[in-house]
Amino acid sequence: MSEEFGISIRKDAFLIKTFIYLFLIMGAVTMALPYLWMFVTSIKPLDEIQSFPPSLLVKHPTLAPYKDLFTMVPMGRYLFNSLFVAGVITVFNVFATSLAGYAFAKHDFWGRDKIFFIFLASLMIPWQVNIIPGFVIVKKLGWLNTYSGLIIPAMAWCAFGIFLNRQFIYSIPNDLIDAARIDGCGEFRIYYLVILPLLQPVHAPLSIFTFLQQWNNFVWPLVITHTSSMRTIPLGLAVLTGQFGANYAMVMAGAVVATLPMLIVYLMFQKYIIKGIALTGLKG
């Protein structure tokens, strides 16, 4: 009787696992199909794109849309602007939020919990509220259509990073910090030699989230830039769609160029994202 019961349990577990895998495979195919269609369209001649019924097969592949993309549109400049802006913001936010997280987690000072609560409360403020006052401030500072206007205001959007770092640093034993103080280390040296090397599970997902957010940022660059040389990738794609909307292959080539780097980075570091999110909620 017990043997039959055990076989029944194993069958049920197998069926449940099979259903879960089938559901996940269907979800993966559903999400991957638009990317596949986008790439296939970007290497199709115009007559194949307009053929009916549409097909994923490419009879005469061509790289002409990619060549036109970089010759007719300053896509290289758009890529550089996005990489530079997103990279600087990411490096600064990772450094600054880890320092702030260390202070909030391991140091007692007046108003610590109240200040941290204010940071958390700022996450509930819609980002659209900051557009008009942000534009006024940037204009008065003379930062319109400059890298300073694109980068410096975004450096202040770091509440989420402070929260992640604080939650993880709580799990670091105080004995490590006390041992470093006994050895004569100052606070910044403790942060650099003890805390910072342990924050890799947090910095990996935080870097990716910050970089993706700034890479896809459309509204703020649209508000403060007005020349082609300062446009980022999202603005470049909007211009591409407006000027060459009938050239479907070229538009799709631009979308591939804009999304492929982020897709590669995500696939390479997805395990760090999952690990970081799991660990940052353990204490606090």
PDB file of N, CA, C and O in Angstrom, residues 86-121:
ATOM      1  N   ALA A  86      25.003  56.453 -19.397  1.00  0.00           N
ATOM      2  CA  ALA A  86      24.589  55.342 -18.531  1.00  0.00           C
ATOM      3  C   ALA A  86      25.759  54.801 -17.727  1.00  0.00           C
ATOM      4  O   ALA A  86      25.608  54.429 -16.553  1.00  0.00           O
ATOM      5  N   GLY A  87      26.951  54.754 -18.310  1.00  0.00           N
ATOM      6  CA  GLY A  87      28.121  54.232 -17.601  1.00  0.00           C
ATOM      7  C   GLY A  87      28.529  55.112 -16.437  1.00  0.00           C
ATOM      8  O   GLY A  87      28.793  54.612 -15.329  1.00  0.00           O
ATOM      9  N   VAL A  88      28.584  56.432 -16.655  1.00  0.00           N
ATOM     10  CA  VAL A  88      28.981  57.342 -15.572  1.00  0.00           C
ATOM     11  C   VAL A  88      27.965  57.307 -14.439  1.00  0.00           C
ATOM     12  O   VAL A  88      28.331  57.235 -13.252  1.00  0.00           O
ATOM     13  N   ILE A  89      26.691  57.325 -14.780  1.00  0.00           N
ATOM     14  CA  ILE A  89      25.652  57.284 -13.739  1.00  0.00           C
ATOM     15  C   ILE A  89      25.713  55.981 -12.965  1.00  0.00           C
ATOM     16  O   ILE A  89      25.579  55.962 -11.727  1.00  0.00           O
ATOM     17  N   THR A  90      25.942  54.890 -13.649  1.00  0.00           N
ATOM     18  CA  THR A  90      25.996  53.588 -12.979  1.00  0.00           C
ATOM     19  C   THR A  90      27.169  53.505 -12.014  1.00  0.00           C
ATOM     20  O   THR A  90      27.010  53.078 -10.858  1.00  0.00           O
ATOM     21  N   VAL A  91      28.349  53.919 -12.453  1.00  0.00           N
ATOM     22  CA  VAL A  91      29.535  53.868 -11.588  1.00  0.00           C
ATOM     23  C   VAL A  91      29.338  54.740 -10.357  1.00  0.00           C
ATOM     24  O   VAL A  91      29.631  54.322  -9.221  1.00  0.00           O
ATOM     25  N   PHE A  92      28.841  55.958 -10.555  1.00  0.00           N
ATOM     26  CA  PHE A  92      28.644  56.854  -9.411  1.00  0.00           C
ATOM     27  C   PHE A  92      27.600  56.303  -8.445  1.00  0.00           C
ATOM     28  O   PHE A  92      27.795  56.329  -7.226  1.00  0.00           O
ATOM     29  N   ASN A  93      26.473  55.836  -8.965  1.00  0.00           N
ATOM     30  CA  ASN A  93      25.406  55.344  -8.089  1.00  0.00           C
ATOM     31  C   ASN A  93      25.842  54.122  -7.295  1.00  0.00           C
ATOM     32  O   ASN A  93      25.504  53.994  -6.112  1.00  0.00           O
ATOM     33  N   VAL A  94      26.576  53.223  -7.923  1.00  0.00           N
ATOM     34  CA  VAL A  94      27.050  52.041  -7.198  1.00  0.00           C
ATOM     35  C   VAL A  94      27.984  52.449  -6.061  1.00  0.00           C
ATOM     36  O   VAL A  94      27.889  51.952  -4.935  1.00  0.00           O
ATOM     37  N   PHE A  95      28.898  53.391  -6.336  1.00  0.00           N
ATOM     38  CA  PHE A  95      29.835  53.848  -5.316  1.00  0.00           C
ATOM     39  C   PHE A  95      29.120  54.611  -4.209  1.00  0.00           C
ATOM     40  O   PHE A  95      29.297  54.338  -3.019  1.00  0.00           O
ATOM     41  N   ALA A  96      28.285  55.571  -4.590  1.00  0.00           N
ATOM     42  CA  ALA A  96      27.633  56.423  -3.597  1.00  0.00           C
ATOM     43  C   ALA A  96      26.627  55.655  -2.754  1.00  0.00           C
ATOM     44  O   ALA A  96      26.548  55.834  -1.532  1.00  0.00           O
ATOM     45  N   THR A  97      25.839  54.779  -3.384  1.00  0.00           N
ATOM     46  CA  THR A  97      24.823  54.048  -2.626  1.00  0.00           C
ATOM     47  C   THR A  97      25.444  53.018  -1.685  1.00  0.00           C
ATOM     48  O   THR A  97      24.899  52.752  -0.611  1.00  0.00           O
ATOM     49  N   SER A  98      26.590  52.443  -2.054  1.00  0.00           N
ATOM     50  CA  SER A  98      27.250  51.513  -1.145  1.00  0.00           C
ATOM     51  C   SER A  98      27.814  52.231   0.069  1.00  0.00           C
ATOM     52  O   SER A  98      27.748  51.725   1.197  1.00  0.00           O
ATOM     53  N   LEU A  99      28.355  53.447  -0.124  1.00  0.00           N
ATOM     54  CA  LEU A  99      28.814  54.246   1.013  1.00  0.00           C
ATOM     55  C   LEU A  99      27.645  54.615   1.921  1.00  0.00           C
ATOM     56  O   LEU A  99      27.732  54.480   3.150  1.00  0.00           O
ATOM     57  N   ALA A 100      26.545  55.064   1.329  1.00  0.00           N
ATOM     58  CA  ALA A 100      25.379  55.434   2.129  1.00  0.00           C
ATOM     59  C   ALA A 100      24.784  54.218   2.831  1.00  0.00           C
ATOM     60  O   ALA A 100      24.380  54.298   3.997  1.00  0.00           O
ATOM     61  N   GLY A 101      24.733  53.082   2.113  1.00  0.00           N
ATOM     62  CA  GLY A 101      24.217  51.870   2.741  1.00  0.00           C
ATOM     63  C   GLY A 101      25.056  51.431   3.925  1.00  0.00           C
ATOM     64  O   GLY A 101      24.530  50.960   4.947  1.00  0.00           O
ATOM     65  N   TYR A 102      26.366  51.576   3.806  1.00  0.00           N
ATOM     66  CA  TYR A 102      27.267  51.238   4.927  1.00  0.00           C
ATOM     67  C   TYR A 102      26.995  52.141   6.123  1.00  0.00           C
ATOM     68  O   TYR A 102      26.947  51.678   7.271  1.00  0.00           O
ATOM     69  N   ALA A 103      26.790  53.436   5.866  1.00  0.00           N
ATOM     70  CA  ALA A 103      26.513  54.364   6.962  1.00  0.00           C
ATOM     71  C   ALA A 103      25.180  54.047   7.637  1.00  0.00           C
ATOM     72  O   ALA A 103      25.078  54.033   8.875  1.00  0.00           O
ATOM     73  N   PHE A 104      24.152  53.783   6.849  1.00  0.00           N
ATOM     74  CA  PHE A 104      22.838  53.500   7.433  1.00  0.00           C
ATOM     75  C   PHE A 104      22.800  52.155   8.158  1.00  0.00           C
ATOM     76  O   PHE A 104      22.027  51.984   9.100  1.00  0.00           O
ATOM     77  N   ALA A 105      23.599  51.193   7.729  1.00  0.00           N
ATOM     78  CA  ALA A 105      23.534  49.856   8.310  1.00  0.00           C
ATOM     79  C   ALA A 105      24.421  49.688   9.535  1.00  0.00           C
ATOM     80  O   ALA A 105      24.045  48.992  10.485  1.00  0.00           O
ATOM     81  N   LYS A 106      25.595  50.318   9.556  1.00  0.00           N
ATOM     82  CA  LYS A 106      26.584  50.013  10.593  1.00  0.00           C
ATOM     83  C   LYS A 106      26.969  51.202  11.460  1.00  0.00           C
ATOM     84  O   LYS A 106      27.855  51.069  12.306  1.00  0.00           O
ATOM     85  N   HIS A 107      26.359  52.355  11.279  1.00  0.00           N
ATOM     86  CA  HIS A 107      26.700  53.518  12.076  1.00  0.00           C
ATOM     87  C   HIS A 107      25.451  54.111  12.707  1.00  0.00           C
ATOM     88  O   HIS A 107      24.396  54.173  12.057  1.00  0.00           O
ATOM     89  N   ASP A 108      25.594  54.513  13.957  1.00  0.00           N
ATOM     90  CA  ASP A 108      24.506  55.185  14.668  1.00  0.00           C
ATOM     91  C   ASP A 108      24.769  56.686  14.660  1.00  0.00           C
ATOM     92  O   ASP A 108      25.817  57.154  15.119  1.00  0.00           O
ATOM     93  N   PHE A 109      23.825  57.436  14.144  1.00  0.00           N
ATOM     94  CA  PHE A 109      23.926  58.898  14.148  1.00  0.00           C
ATOM     95  C   PHE A 109      22.526  59.471  14.270  1.00  0.00           C
ATOM     96  O   PHE A 109      21.522  58.783  14.018  1.00  0.00           O
ATOM     97  N   TRP A 110      22.477  60.730  14.624  1.00  0.00           N
ATOM     98  CA  TRP A 110      21.191  61.374  14.885  1.00  0.00           C
ATOM     99  C   TRP A 110      20.340  61.400  13.612  1.00  0.00           C
ATOM    100  O   TRP A 110      20.807  61.822  12.549  1.00  0.00           O
ATOM    101  N   GLY A 111      19.105  60.944  13.742  1.00  0.00           N
ATOM    102  CA  GLY A 111      18.159  60.981  12.638  1.00  0.00           C
ATOM    103  C   GLY A 111      18.382  59.929  11.575  1.00  0.00           C
ATOM    104  O   GLY A 111      17.854  60.054  10.466  1.00  0.00           O
ATOM    105  N   ARG A 112      19.149  58.883  11.888  1.00  0.00           N
ATOM    106  CA  ARG A 112      19.459  57.870  10.871  1.00  0.00           C
ATOM    107  C   ARG A 112      18.207  57.234  10.300  1.00  0.00           C
ATOM    108  O   ARG A 112      18.040  57.172   9.071  1.00  0.00           O
ATOM    109  N   ASP A 113      17.328  56.754  11.152  1.00  0.00           N
ATOM    110  CA  ASP A 113      16.130  56.061  10.678  1.00  0.00           C
ATOM    111  C   ASP A 113      15.171  57.010   9.959  1.00  0.00           C
ATOM    112  O   ASP A 113      14.528  56.626   8.970  1.00  0.00           O
ATOM    113  N   LYS A 114      15.081  58.258  10.440  1.00  0.00           N
ATOM    114  CA  LYS A 114      14.202  59.224   9.797  1.00  0.00           C
ATOM    115  C   LYS A 114      14.713  59.574   8.398  1.00  0.00           C
ATOM    116  O   LYS A 114      13.930  59.683   7.447  1.00  0.00           O
ATOM    117  N   ILE A 115      16.022  59.763   8.273  1.00  0.00           N
ATOM    118  CA  ILE A 115      16.595  60.080   6.957  1.00  0.00           C
ATOM    119  C   ILE A 115      16.391  58.917   5.995  1.00  0.00           C
ATOM    120  O   ILE A 115      16.049  59.107   4.822  1.00  0.00           O
ATOM    121  N   PHE A 116      16.593  57.701   6.502  1.00  0.00           N
ATOM    122  CA  PHE A 116      16.397  56.533   5.644  1.00  0.00           C
ATOM    123  C   PHE A 116      14.942  56.412   5.227  1.00  0.00           C
ATOM    124  O   PHE A 116      14.646  56.042   4.082  1.00  0.00           O
ATOM    125  N   PHE A 117      14.028  56.738   6.120  1.00  0.00           N
ATOM    126  CA  PHE A 117      12.603  56.700   5.774  1.00  0.00           C
ATOM    127  C   PHE A 117      12.280  57.719   4.682  1.00  0.00           C
ATOM    128  O   PHE A 117      11.470  57.456   3.785  1.00  0.00           O
ATOM    129  N   ILE A 118      12.936  58.883   4.737  1.00  0.00           N
ATOM    130  CA  ILE A 118      12.715  59.894   3.696  1.00  0.00           C
ATOM    131  C   ILE A 118      13.194  59.361   2.350  1.00  0.00           C
ATOM    132  O   ILE A 118      12.530  59.565   1.315  1.00  0.00           O
ATOM    133  N   PHE A 119      14.344  58.669   2.333  1.00  0.00           N
ATOM    134  CA  PHE A 119      14.830  58.072   1.091  1.00  0.00           C
ATOM    135  C   PHE A 119      13.819  57.066   0.548  1.00  0.00           C
ATOM    136  O   PHE A 119      13.529  57.045  -0.654  1.00  0.00           O
ATOM    137  N   LEU A 120      13.285  56.206   1.426  1.00  0.00           N
ATOM    138  CA  LEU A 120      12.297  55.224   0.981  1.00  0.00           C
ATOM    139  C   LEU A 120      11.018  55.901   0.498  1.00  0.00           C
ATOM    140  O   LEU A 120      10.411  55.464  -0.487  1.00  0.00           O
ATOM    141  N   ALA A 121      10.620  56.972   1.177  1.00  0.00           N
ATOM    142  CA  ALA A 121       9.401  57.678   0.774  1.00  0.00           C
ATOM    143  C   ALA A 121       9.551  58.304  -0.603  1.00  0.00           C
ATOM    144  O   ALA A 121       8.571  58.436  -1.347  1.00  0.00           O
TER     145      ALA A 121
END
